[in-house]
PDB file of C-alpha atoms in Angstrom:
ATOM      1  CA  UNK A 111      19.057 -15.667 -10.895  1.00 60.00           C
ATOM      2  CA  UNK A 112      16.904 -17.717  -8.057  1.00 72.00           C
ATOM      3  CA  UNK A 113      14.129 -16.247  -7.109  1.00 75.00           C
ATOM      4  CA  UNK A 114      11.335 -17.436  -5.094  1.00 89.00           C
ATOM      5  CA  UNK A 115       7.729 -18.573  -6.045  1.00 93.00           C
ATOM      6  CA  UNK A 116       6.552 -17.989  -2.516  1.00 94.00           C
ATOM      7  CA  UNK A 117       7.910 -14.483  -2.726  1.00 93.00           C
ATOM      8  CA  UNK A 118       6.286 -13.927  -5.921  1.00 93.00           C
ATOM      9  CA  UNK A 119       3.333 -15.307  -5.098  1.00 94.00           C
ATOM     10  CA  UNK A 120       3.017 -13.361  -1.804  1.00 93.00           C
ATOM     11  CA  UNK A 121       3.651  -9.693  -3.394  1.00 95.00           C
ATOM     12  CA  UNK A 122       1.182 -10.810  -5.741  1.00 95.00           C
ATOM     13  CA  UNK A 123      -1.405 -11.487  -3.142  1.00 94.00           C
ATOM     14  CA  UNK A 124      -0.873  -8.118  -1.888  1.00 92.00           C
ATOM     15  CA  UNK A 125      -0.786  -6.592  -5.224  1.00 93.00           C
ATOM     16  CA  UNK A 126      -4.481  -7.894  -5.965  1.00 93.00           C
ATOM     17  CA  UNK A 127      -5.581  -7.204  -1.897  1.00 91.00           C
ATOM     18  CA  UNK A 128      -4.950  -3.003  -2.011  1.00 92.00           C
ATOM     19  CA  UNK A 129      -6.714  -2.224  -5.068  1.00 94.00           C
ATOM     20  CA  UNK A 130      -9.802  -3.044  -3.418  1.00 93.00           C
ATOM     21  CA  UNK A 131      -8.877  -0.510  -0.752  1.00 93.00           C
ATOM     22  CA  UNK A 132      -8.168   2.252  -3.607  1.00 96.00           C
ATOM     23  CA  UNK A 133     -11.381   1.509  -4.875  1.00 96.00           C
ATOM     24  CA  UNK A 134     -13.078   1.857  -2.246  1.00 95.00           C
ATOM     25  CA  UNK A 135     -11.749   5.187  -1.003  1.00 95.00           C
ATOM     26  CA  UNK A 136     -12.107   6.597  -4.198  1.00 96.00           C
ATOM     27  CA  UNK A 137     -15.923   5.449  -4.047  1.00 97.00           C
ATOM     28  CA  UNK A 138     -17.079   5.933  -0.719  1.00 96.00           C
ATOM     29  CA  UNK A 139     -14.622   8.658   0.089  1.00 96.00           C
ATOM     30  CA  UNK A 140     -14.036   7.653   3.326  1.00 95.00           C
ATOM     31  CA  UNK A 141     -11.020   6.764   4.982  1.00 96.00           C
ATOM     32  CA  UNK A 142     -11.954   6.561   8.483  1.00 94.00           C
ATOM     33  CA  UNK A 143     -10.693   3.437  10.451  1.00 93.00           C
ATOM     34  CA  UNK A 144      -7.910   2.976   7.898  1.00 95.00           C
ATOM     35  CA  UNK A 145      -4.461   3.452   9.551  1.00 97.00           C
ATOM     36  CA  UNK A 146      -2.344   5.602   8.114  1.00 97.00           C
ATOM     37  CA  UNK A 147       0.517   4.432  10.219  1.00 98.00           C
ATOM     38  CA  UNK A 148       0.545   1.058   9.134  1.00 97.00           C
ATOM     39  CA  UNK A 149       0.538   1.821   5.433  1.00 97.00           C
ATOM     40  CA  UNK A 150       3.771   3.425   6.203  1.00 98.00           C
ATOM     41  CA  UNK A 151       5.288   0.526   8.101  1.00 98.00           C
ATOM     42  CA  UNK A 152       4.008  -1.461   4.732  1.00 97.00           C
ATOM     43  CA  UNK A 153       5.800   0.972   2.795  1.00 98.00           C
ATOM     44  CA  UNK A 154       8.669   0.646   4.878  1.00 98.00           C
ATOM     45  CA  UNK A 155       9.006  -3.034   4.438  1.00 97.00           C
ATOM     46  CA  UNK A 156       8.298  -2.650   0.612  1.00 98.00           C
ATOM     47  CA  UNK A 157      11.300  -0.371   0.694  1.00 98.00           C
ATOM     48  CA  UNK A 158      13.258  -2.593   2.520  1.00 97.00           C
ATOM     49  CA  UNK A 159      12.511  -5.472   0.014  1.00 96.00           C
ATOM     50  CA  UNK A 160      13.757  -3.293  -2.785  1.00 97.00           C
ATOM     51  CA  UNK A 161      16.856  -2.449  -1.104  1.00 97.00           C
ATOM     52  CA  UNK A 162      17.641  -6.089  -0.828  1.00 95.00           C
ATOM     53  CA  UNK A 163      16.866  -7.001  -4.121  1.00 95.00           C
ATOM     54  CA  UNK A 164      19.326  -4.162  -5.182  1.00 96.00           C
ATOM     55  CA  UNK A 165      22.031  -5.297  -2.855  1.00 96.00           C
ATOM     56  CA  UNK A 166      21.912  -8.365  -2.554  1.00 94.00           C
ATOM     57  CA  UNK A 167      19.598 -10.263  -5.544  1.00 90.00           C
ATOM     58  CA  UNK A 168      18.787  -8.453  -8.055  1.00 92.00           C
ATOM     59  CA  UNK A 169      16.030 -10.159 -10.125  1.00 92.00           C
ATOM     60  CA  UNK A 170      12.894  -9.018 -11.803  1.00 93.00           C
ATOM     61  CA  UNK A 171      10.707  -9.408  -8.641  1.00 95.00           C
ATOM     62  CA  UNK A 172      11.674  -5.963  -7.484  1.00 96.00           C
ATOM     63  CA  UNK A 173       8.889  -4.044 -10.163  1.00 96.00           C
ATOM     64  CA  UNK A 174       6.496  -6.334  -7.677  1.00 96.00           C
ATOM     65  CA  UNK A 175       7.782  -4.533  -4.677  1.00 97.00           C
ATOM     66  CA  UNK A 176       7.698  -1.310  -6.794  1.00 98.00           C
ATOM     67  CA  UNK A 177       4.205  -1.829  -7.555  1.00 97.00           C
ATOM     68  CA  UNK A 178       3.138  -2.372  -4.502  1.00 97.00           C
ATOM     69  CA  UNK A 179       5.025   0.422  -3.546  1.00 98.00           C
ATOM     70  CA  UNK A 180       2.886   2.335  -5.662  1.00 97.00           C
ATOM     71  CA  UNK A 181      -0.137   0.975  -4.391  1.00 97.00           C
ATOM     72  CA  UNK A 182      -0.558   1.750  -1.307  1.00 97.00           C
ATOM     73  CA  UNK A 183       1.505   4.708  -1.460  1.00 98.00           C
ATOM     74  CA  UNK A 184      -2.013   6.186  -3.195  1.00 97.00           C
ATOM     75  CA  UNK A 185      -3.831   4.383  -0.532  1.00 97.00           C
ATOM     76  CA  UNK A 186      -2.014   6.148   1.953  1.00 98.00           C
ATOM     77  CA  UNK A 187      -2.129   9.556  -0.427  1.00 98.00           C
ATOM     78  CA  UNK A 188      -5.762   8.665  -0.734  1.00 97.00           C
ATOM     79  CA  UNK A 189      -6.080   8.960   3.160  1.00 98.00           C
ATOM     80  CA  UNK A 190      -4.624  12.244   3.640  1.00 97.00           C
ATOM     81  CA  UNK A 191      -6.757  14.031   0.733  1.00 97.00           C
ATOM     82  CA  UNK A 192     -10.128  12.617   2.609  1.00 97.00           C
ATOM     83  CA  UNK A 193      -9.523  12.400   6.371  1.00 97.00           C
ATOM     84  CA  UNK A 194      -9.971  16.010   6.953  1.00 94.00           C
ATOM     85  CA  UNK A 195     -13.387  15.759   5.023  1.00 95.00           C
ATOM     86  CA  UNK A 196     -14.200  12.596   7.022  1.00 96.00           C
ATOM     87  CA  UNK A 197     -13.198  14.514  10.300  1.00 94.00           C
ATOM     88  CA  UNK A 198     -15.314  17.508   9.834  1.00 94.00           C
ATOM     89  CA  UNK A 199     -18.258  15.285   9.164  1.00 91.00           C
ATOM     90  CA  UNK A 200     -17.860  13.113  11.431  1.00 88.00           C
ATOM     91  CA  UNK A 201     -17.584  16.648  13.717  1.00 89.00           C
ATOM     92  CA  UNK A 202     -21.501  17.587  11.920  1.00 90.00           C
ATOM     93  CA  UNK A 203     -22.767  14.479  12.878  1.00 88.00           C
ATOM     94  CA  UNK A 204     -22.054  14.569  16.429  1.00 89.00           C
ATOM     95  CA  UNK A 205     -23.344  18.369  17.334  1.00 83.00           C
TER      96      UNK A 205
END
């Protein structure tokens, strides 16, 4: 099976890039300025990578898109479970 370095290299570019996002989240607790609709057009195209490595070339590089999947599917989980905290604080601030 071919598979490509600059593929592999790429996802794991990305792979090493989000963690600092988790960890920062999970430190700071806030999520304000993140976007939560582009982590789901990233998790879109993660998807979409997966579905072509099932169809089309099947090789190990799909656990990278899986991971990634992962990753900022908690970055994105990570959003929703502080932006309403972030909101109402924000809210404080300004009255």
């Amino acid at each position: 099976m071919a598979f490509s370095i600059f593929e592999i290299l790429m996802l794991l570019c990305f792979a090493c890039s989000w963690p600092f996002s988790i960890i920062k989240s999970i430190r700071t607790k806030v999520v304000l300025g993140k976007s939560p609709i582009f982590m789901i057009i990233i998790i879109l195209g993660y998807v979409m990578g997966i579905l072509h490595k099932l169809f089309y070339n099947f090789d190990w590089v799909i656990g990278l898109y899986v991971f990634n999947l992962i990753i900022v599917g908690t970055d994105l989980i990570l959003y929703f479970c502080y932006i309403g905290k972030n909101r109402r604080d924000l809210l404080e601030k300004a009255s």
